[in-house]
mmCIF file of C-alpha atoms in Angstrom:
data_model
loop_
_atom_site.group_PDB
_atom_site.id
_atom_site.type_symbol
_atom_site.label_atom_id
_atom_site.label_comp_id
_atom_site.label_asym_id
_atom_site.label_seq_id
_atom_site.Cartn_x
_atom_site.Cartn_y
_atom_site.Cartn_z
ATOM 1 C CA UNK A 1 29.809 84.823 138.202
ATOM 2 C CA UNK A 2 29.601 84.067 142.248
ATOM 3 C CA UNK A 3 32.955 82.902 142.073
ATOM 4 C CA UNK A 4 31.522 79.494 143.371
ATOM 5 C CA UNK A 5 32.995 75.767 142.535
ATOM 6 C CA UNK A 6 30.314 74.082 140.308
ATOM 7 C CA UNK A 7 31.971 70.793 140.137
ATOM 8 C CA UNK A 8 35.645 69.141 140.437
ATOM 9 C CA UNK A 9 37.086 65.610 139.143
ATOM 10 C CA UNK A 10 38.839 63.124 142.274
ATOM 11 C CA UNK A 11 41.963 63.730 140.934
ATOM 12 C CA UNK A 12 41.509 66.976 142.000
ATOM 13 C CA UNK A 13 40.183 66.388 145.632
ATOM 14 C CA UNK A 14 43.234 64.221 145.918
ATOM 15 C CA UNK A 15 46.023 66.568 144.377
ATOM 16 C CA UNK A 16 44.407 69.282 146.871
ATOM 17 C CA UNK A 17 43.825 67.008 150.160
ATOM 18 C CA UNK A 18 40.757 68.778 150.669
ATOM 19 C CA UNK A 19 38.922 65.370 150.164
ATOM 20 C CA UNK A 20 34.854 66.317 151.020
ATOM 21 C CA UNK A 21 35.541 70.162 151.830
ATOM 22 C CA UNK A 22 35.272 70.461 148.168
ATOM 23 C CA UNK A 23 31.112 70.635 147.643
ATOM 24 C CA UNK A 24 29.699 73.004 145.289
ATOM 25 C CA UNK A 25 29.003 76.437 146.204
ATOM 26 C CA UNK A 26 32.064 76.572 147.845
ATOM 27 C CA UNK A 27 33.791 80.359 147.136
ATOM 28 C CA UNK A 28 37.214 80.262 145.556
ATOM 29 C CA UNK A 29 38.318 82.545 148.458
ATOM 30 C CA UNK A 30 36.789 79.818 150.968
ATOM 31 C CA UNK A 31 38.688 77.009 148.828
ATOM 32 C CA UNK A 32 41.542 79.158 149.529
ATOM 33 C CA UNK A 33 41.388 79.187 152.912
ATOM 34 C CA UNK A 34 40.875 75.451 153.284
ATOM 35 C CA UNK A 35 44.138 75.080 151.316
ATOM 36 C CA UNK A 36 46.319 77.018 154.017
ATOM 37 C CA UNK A 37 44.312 75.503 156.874
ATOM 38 C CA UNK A 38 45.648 72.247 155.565
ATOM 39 C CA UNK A 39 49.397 73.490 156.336
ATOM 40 C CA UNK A 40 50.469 71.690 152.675
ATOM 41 C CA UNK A 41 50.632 74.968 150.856
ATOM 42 C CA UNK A 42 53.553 77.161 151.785
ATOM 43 C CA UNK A 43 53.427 80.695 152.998
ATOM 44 C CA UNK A 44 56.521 82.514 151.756
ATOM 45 C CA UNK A 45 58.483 84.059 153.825
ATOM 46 C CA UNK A 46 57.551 87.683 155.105
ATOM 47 C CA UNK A 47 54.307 86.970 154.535
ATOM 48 C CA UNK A 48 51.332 86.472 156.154
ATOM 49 C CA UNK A 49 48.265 83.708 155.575
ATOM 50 C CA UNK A 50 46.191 86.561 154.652
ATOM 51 C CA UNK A 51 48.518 88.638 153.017
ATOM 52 C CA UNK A 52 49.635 85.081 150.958
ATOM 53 C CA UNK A 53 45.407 84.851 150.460
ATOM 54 C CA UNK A 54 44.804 88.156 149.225
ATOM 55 C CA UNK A 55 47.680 87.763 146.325
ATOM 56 C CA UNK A 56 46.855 84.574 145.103
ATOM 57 C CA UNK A 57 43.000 85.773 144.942
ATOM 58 C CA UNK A 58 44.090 89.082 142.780
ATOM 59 C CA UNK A 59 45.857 86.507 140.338
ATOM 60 C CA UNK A 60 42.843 84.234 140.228
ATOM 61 C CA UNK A 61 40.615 87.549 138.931
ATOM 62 C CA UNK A 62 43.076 88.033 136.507
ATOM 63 C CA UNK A 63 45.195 85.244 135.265
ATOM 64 C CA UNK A 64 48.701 86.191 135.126
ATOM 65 C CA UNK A 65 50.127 82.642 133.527
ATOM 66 C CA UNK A 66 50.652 79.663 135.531
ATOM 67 C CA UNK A 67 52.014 79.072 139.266
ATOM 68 C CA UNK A 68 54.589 76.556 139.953
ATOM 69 C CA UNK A 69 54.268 75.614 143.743
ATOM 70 C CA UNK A 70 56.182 73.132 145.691
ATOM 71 C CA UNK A 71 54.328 71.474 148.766
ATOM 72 C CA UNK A 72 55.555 70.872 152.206
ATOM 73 C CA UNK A 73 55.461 67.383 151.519
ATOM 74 C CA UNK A 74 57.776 67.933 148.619
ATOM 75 C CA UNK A 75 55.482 67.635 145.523
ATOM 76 C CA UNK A 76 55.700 70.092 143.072
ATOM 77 C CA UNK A 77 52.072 70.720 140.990
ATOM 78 C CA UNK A 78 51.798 73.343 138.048
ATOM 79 C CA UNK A 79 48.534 75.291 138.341
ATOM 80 C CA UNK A 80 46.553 76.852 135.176
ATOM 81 C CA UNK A 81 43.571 79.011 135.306
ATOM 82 C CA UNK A 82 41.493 79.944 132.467
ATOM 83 C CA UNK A 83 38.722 82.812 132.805
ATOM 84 C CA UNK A 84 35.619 81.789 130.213
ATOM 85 C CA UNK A 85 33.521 83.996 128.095
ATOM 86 C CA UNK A 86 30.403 83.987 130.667
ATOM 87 C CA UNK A 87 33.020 84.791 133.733
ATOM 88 C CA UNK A 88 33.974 81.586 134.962
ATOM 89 C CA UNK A 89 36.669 79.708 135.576
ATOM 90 C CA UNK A 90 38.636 76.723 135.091
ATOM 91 C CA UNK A 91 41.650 75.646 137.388
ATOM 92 C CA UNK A 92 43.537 73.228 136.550
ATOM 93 C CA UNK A 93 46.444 71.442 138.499
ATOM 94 C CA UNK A 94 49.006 68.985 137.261
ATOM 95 C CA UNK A 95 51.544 66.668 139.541
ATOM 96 C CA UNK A 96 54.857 68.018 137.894
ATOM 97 C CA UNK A 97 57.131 66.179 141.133
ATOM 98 C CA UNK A 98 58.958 63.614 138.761
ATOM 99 C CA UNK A 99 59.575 66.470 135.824
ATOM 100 C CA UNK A 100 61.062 68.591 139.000
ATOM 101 C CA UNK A 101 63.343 65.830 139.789
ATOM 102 C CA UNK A 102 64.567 65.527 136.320
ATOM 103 C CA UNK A 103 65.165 69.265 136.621
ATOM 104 C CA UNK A 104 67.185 69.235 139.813
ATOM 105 C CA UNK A 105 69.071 65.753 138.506
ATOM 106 C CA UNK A 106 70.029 68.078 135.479
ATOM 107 C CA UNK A 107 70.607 70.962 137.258
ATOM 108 C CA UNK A 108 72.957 69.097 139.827
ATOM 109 C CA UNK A 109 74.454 67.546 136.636
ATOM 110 C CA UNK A 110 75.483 70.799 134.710
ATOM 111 C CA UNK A 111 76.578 72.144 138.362
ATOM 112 C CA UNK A 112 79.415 69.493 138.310
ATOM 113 C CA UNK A 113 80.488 69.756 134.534
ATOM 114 C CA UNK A 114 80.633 73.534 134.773
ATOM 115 C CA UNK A 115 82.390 72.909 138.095
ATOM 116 C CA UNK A 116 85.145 70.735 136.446
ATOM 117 C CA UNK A 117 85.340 73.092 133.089
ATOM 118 C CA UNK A 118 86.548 75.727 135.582
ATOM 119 C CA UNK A 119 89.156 73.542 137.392
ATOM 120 C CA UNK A 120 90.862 72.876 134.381
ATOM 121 C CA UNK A 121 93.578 75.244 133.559
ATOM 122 C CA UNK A 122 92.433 74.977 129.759
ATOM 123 C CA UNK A 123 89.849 76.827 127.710
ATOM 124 C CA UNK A 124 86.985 74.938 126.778
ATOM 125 C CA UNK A 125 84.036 75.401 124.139
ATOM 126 C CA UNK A 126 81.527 73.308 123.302
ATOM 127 C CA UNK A 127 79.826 73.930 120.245
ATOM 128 C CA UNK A 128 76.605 71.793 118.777
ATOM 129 C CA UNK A 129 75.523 70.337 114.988
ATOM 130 C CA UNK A 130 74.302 73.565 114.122
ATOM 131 C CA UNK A 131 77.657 75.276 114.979
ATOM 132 C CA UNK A 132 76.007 77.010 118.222
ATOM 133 C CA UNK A 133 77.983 77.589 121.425
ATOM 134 C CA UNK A 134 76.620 75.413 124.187
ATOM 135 C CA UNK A 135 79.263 75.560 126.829
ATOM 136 C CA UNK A 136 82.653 77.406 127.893
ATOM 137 C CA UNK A 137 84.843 78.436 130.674
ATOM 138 C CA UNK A 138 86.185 81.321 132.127
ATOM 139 C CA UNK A 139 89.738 80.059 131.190
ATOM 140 C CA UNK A 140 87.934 80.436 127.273
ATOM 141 C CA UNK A 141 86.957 84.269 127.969
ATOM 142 C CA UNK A 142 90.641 84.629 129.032
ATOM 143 C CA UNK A 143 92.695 83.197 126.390
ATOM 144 C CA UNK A 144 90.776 84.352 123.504
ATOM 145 C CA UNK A 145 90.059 87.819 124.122
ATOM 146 C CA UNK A 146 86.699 87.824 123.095
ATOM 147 C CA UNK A 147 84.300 90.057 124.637
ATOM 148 C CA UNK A 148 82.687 88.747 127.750
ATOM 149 C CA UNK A 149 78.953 89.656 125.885
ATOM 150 C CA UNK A 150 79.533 86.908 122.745
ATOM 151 C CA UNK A 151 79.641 84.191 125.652
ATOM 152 C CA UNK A 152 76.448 82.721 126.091
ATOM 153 C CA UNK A 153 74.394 79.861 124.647
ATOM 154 C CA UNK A 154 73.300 79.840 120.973
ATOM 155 C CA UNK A 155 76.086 82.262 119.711
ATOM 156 C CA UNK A 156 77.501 80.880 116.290
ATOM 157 C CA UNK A 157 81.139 79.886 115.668
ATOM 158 C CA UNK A 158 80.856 82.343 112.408
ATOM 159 C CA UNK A 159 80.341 85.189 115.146
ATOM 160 C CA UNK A 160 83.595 84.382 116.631
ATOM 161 C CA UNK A 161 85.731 83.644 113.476
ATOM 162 C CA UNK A 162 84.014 87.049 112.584
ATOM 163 C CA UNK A 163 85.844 88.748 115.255
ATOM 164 C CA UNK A 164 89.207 87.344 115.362
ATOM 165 C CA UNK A 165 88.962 88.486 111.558
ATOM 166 C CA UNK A 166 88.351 91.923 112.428
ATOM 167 C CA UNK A 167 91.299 92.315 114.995
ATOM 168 C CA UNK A 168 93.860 90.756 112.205
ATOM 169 C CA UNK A 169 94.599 87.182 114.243
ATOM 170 C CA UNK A 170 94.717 85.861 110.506
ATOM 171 C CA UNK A 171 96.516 88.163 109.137
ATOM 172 C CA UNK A 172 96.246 90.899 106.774
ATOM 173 C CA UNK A 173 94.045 90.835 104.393
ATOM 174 C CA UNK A 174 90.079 91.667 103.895
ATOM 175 C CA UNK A 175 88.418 90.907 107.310
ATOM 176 C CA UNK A 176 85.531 89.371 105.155
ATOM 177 C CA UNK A 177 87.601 86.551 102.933
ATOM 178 C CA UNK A 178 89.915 85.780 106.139
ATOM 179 C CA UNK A 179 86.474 84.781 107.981
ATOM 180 C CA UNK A 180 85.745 82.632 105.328
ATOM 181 C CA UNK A 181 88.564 80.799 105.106
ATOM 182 C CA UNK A 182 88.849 80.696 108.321
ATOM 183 C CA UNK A 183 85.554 79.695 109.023
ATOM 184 C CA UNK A 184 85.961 76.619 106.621
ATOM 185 C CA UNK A 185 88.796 75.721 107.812
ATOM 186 C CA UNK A 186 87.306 75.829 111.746
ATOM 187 C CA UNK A 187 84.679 73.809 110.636
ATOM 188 C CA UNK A 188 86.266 70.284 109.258
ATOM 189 C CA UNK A 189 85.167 67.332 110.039
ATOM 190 C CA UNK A 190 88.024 66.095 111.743
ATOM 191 C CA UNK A 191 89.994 66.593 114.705
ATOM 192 C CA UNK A 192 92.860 69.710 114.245
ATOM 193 C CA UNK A 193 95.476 71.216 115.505
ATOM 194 C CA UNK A 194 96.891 74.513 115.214
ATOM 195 C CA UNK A 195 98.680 77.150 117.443
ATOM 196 C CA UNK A 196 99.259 81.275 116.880
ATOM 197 C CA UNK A 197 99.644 84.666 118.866
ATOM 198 C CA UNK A 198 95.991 85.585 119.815
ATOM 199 C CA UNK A 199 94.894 89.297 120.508
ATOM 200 C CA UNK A 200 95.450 88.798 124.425
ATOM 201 C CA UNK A 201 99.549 88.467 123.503
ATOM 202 C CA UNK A 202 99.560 84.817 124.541
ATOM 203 C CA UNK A 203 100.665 81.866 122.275
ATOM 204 C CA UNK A 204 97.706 79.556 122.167
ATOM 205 C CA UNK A 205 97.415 76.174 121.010
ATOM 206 C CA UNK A 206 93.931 74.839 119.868
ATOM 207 C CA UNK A 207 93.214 71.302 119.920
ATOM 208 C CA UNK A 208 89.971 70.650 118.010
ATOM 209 C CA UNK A 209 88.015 67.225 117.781
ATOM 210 C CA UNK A 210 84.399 66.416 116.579
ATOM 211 C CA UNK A 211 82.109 64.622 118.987
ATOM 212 C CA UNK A 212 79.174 61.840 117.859
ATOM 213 C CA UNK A 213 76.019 62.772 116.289
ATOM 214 C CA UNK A 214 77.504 66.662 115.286
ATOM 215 C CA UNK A 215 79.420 69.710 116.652
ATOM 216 C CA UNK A 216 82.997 69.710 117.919
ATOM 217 C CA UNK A 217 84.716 70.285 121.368
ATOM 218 C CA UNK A 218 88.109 72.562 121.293
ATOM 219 C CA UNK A 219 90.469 72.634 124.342
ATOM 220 C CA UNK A 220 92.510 76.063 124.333
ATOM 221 C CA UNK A 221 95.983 75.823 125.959
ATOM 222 C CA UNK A 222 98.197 78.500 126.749
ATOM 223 C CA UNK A 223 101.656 77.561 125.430
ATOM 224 C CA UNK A 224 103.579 81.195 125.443
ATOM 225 C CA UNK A 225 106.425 80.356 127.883
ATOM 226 C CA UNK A 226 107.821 76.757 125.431
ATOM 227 C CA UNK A 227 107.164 79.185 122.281
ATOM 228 C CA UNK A 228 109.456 81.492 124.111
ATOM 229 C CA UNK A 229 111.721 79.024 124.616
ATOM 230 C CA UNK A 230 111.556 77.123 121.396
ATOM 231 C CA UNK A 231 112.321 80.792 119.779
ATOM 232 C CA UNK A 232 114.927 81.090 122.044
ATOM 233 C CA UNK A 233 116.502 77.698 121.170
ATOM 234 C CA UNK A 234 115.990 78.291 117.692
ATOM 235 C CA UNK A 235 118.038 81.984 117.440
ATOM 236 C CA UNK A 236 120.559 80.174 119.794
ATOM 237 C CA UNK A 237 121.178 77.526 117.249
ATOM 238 C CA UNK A 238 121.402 79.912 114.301
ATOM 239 C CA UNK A 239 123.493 81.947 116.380
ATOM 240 C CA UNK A 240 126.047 79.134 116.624
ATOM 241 C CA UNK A 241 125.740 77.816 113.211
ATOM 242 C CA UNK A 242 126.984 81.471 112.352
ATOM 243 C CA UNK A 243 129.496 81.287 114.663
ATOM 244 C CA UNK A 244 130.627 77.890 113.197
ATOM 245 C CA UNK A 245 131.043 78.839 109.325
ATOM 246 C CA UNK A 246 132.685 81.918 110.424
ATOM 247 C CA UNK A 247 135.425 79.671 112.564
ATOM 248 C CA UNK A 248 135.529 76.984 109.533
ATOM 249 C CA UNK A 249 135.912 80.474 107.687
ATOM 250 C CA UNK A 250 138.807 81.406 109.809
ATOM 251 C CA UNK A 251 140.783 78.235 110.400
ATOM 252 C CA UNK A 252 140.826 77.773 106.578
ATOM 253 C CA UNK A 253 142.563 80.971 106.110
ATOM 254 C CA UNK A 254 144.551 80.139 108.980
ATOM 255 C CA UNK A 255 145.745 77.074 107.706
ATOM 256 C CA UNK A 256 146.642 78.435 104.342
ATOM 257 C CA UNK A 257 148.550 81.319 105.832
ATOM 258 C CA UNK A 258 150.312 78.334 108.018
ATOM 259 C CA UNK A 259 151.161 75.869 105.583
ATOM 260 C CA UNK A 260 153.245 78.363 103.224
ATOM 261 C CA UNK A 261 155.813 78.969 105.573
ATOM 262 C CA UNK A 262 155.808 75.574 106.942
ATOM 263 C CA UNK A 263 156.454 73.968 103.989
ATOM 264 C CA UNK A 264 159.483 76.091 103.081
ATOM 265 C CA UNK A 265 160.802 74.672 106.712
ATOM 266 C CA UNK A 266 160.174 70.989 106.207
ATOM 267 C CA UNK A 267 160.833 71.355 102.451
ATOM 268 C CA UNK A 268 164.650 73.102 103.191
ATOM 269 C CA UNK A 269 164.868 70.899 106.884
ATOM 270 C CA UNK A 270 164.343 67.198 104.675
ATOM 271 C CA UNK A 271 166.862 69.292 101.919
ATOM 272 C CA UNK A 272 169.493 69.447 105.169
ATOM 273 C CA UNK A 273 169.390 66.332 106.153
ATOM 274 C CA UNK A 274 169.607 64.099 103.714
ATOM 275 C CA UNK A 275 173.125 66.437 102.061
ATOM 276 C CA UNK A 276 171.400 66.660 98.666
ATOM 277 C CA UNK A 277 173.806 69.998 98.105
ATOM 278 C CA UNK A 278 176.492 67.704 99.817
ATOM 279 C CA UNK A 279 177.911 66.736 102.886
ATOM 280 C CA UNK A 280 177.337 68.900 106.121
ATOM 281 C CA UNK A 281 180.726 69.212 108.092
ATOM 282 C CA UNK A 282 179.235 69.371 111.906
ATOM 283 C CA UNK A 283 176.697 66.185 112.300
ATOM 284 C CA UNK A 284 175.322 67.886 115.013
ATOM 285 C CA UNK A 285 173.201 69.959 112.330
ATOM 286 C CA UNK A 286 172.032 66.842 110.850
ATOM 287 C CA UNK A 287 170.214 65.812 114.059
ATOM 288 C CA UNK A 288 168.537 69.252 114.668
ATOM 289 C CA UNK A 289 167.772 69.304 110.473
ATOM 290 C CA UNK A 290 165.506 66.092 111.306
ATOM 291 C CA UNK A 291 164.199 67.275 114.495
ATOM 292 C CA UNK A 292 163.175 71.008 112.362
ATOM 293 C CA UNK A 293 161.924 68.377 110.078
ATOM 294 C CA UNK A 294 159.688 66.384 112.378
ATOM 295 C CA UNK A 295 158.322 69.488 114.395
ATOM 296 C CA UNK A 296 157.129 70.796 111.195
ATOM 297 C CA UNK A 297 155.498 68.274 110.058
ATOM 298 C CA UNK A 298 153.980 67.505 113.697
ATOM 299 C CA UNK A 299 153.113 71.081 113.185
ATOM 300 C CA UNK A 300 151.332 70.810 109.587
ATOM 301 C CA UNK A 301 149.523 67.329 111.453
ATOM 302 C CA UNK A 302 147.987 69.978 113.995
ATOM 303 C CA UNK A 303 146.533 72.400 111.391
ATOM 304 C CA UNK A 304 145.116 68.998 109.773
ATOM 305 C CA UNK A 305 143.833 67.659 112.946
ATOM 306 C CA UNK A 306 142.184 71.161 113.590
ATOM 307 C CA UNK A 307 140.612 71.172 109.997
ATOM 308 C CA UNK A 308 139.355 67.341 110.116
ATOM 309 C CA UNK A 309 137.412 68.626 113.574
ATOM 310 C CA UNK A 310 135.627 71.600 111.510
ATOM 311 C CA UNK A 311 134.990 68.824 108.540
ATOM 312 C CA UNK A 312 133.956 66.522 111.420
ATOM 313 C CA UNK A 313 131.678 68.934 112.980
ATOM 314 C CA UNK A 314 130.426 69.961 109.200
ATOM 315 C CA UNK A 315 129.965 66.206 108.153
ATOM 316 C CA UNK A 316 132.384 66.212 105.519
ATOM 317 C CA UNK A 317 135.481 64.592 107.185
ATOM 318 C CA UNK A 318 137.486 61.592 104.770
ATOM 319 C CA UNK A 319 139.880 59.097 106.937
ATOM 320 C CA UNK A 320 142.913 58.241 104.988
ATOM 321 C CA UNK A 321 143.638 54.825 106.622
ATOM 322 C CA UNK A 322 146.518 53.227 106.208
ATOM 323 C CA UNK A 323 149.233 50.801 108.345
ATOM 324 C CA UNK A 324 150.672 52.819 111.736
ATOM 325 C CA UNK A 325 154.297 51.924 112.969
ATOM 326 C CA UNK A 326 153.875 52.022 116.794
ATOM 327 C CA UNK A 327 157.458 52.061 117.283
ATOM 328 C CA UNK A 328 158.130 55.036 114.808
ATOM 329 C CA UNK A 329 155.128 57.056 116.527
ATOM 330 C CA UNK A 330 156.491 56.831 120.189
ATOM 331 C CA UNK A 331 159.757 57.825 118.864
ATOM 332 C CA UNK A 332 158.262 60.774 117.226
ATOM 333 C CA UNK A 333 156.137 61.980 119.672
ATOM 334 C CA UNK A 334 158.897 61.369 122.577
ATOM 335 C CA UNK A 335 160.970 63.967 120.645
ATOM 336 C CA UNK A 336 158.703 66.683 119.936
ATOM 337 C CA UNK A 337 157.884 66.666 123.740
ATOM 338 C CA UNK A 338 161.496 65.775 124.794
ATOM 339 C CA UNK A 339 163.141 69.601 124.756
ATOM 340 C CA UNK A 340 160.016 70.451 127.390
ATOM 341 C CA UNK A 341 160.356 67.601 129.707
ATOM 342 C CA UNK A 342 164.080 68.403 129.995
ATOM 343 C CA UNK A 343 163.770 71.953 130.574
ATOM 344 C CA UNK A 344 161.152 70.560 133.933
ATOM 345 C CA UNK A 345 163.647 67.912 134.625
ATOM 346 C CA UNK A 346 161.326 65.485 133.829
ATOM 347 C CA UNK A 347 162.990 61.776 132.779
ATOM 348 C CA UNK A 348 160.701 60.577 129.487
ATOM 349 C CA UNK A 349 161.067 56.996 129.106
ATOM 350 C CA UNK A 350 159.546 55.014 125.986
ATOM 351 C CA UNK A 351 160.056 51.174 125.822
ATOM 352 C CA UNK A 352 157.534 49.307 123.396
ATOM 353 C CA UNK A 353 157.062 45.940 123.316
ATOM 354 C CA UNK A 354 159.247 44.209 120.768
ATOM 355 C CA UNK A 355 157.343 43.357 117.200
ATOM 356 C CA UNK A 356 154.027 44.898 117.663
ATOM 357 C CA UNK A 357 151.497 44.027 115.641
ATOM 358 C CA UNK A 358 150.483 47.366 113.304
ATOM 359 C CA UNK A 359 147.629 48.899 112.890
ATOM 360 C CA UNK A 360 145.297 50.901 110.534
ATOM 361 C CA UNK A 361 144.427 54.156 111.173
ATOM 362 C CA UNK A 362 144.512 57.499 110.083
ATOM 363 C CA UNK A 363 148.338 58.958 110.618
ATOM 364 C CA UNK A 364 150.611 61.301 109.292
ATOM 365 C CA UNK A 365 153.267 60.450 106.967
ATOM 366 C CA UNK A 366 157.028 62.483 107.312
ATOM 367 C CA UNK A 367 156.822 62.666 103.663
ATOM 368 C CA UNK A 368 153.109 63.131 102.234
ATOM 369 C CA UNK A 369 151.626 64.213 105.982
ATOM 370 C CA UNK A 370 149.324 61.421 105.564
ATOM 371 C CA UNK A 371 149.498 57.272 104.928
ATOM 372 C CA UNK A 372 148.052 55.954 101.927
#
């Protein structure tokens, strides 16, 4: 009831330096003293020895929970007090330096993974075996949209699925089944991928993976500006198959409107030239009969040519192969380009080698437009 030490263990002579200082009788506000004579026990700062005295003796008459102190000579003890029935009291002190260390080892530890969460220029979460959050970065916060309050440790993945629920990010529907569903489906056990237009108007892709022992780790990356351009590809390429059937559209009406006409002039041209009505008194007309013959039929080549490109281009081309005259096609083509080169004054000269060797290929025929 004196407030007066009755007895202490070596441990505790040792922990407090005070060695033989400690004798009974001694007043808790004397042991006090001793303590901060010893220069071990900091002051903080602002504060003065008796100021620092005074305190710590108001929390020894009534125990407020235990003090945590670290000593000048780095030690950290954890101090207890416990007032008895009768008045007294029993202090007790515990070396806590190598649990401190831990501490600060951890501390330094989750310093430097929080510190390379934010560097990254993904979203991060972390969640445990009991579907908890454990960790996140500010990147997260941003590319979900969830409020800033639902980040912090312990808040359940349900919570968030919850949310996005509520604000329609799985579509329409009754907020309560979509969490469901989506909750199942968030919480496979294996890794996933999926990507969709979050509240926030970005284009996120979500990259999900379990880790050993329980709980999953899911990297958020915003993906908006190759969705953009993906889209834009994509309506670019419809676009131009549009564009495509309505040329194949177009050159197949063409072509029919074409070949009417045309074959009325090679049909009456190949009637010319070979007399079948009888003979033609000026030959002169029998040379330009063939030459109205071969232009139209160089002519109906051209539409085929310009239809085989729009079968080409639609997959649905057919080669008709057959034996090519060399001779016979430089003659041809020399005189559907001779009236042009003489109106530029321009000499055409065409002198093939003597017995060429033919070749296959896909040709037009003066008579069928194509070799069989």
């Amino acid at each position: 009831s004196k407030d007066r030490m009755v007895m202490c263990n070596p441990a505790f002579r040792a922990i407090t330096q005070l060695g033989e200082t400690l004798q009974p009788g001694l007043t808790f506000h004397e042991y006090l003293e001793a303590r901060v004579a010893t220069g071990l026990l900091p002051i903080p700062p602002g504060m003065t020895a008796e100021q620092f005295i005074a305190d710590r003796y108001e929390h020894h008459l009534d125990p407020r929970g235990p003090i945590e102190r670290r000593m000048r000579d780095g030690q950290w003890f954890h101090v207890r007090e416990h007032r008895l029935h009768d008045g007294s009291c029993m202090i007790f002190i515990y070396d806590i330096t190598s649990s401190k260390e831990r501490e600060r080892q951890l501390a330094e530890k989750t310093a430097l993974l929080q510190g390379t969460l934010e560097s990254m220029g993904e979203g991060i979460s972390v969640f445990d075996g009991q579907e908890r959050l454990v960790a996140w970065n500010e990147r997260l916060i941003e590319l979900t949209g969830h409020p800033r309050t639902m980040f912090r440790v312990g808040t359940p993945i349900l919570d968030f699925v919850r949310h996005n629920a509520q604000r329609g990010e799985y579509g329409p529907g009754d907020p309560d089944e979509r969490t469901q569903e989506a909750y199942r489906l968030a919480t496979l056990p294996h890794p996933q991928r999926q990507a969709r237009w979050r509240a926030t108007g970005r284009y996120v892709e979500m990259r999900r993976n379990p880790m050993p022992g329980g709980g999953f780790v899911t990297v958020y990356s915003d993906i908006t500006e190759r969705k953009q351009v993906e889209d834009a590809l994509r309506e670019a390429k419809e676009a131009a198959e549009t564009a495509n059937r309505t040329k194949s559209g177009l050159l197949a009406n063409m072509s029919h409107e074409l070949r009417t006409p045309l074959n009325a002039i090679i049909g009456f041209s190949d009637i010319i030239r070979n007399e079948s009505f009888g003979p033609i008194g000026e030959k002169r007309y029998l040379s330009y009969a063939t030459d109205i013959n071969d232009s139209g039929t160089h002519l109906l080549a051209l539409i085929n040519d310009i239809l085989d490109v729009s079968k080409a281009e639609a997959g649905r081309i057919e080669l008709a192969e057959g034996v090519v005259d060399i001779p016979a096609l430089f003659e041809t083509s020399l005189r559907l380009v001779r009236p042009r080169a003489d109106e530029a004054g321009v000499s055409l000269v065409a002198e093939p080698a003597d017995h060429l060797p033919r070749l296959r290929g896909d040709v037009l025929d003066r008579k069928s437009t194509r070799l069989n």
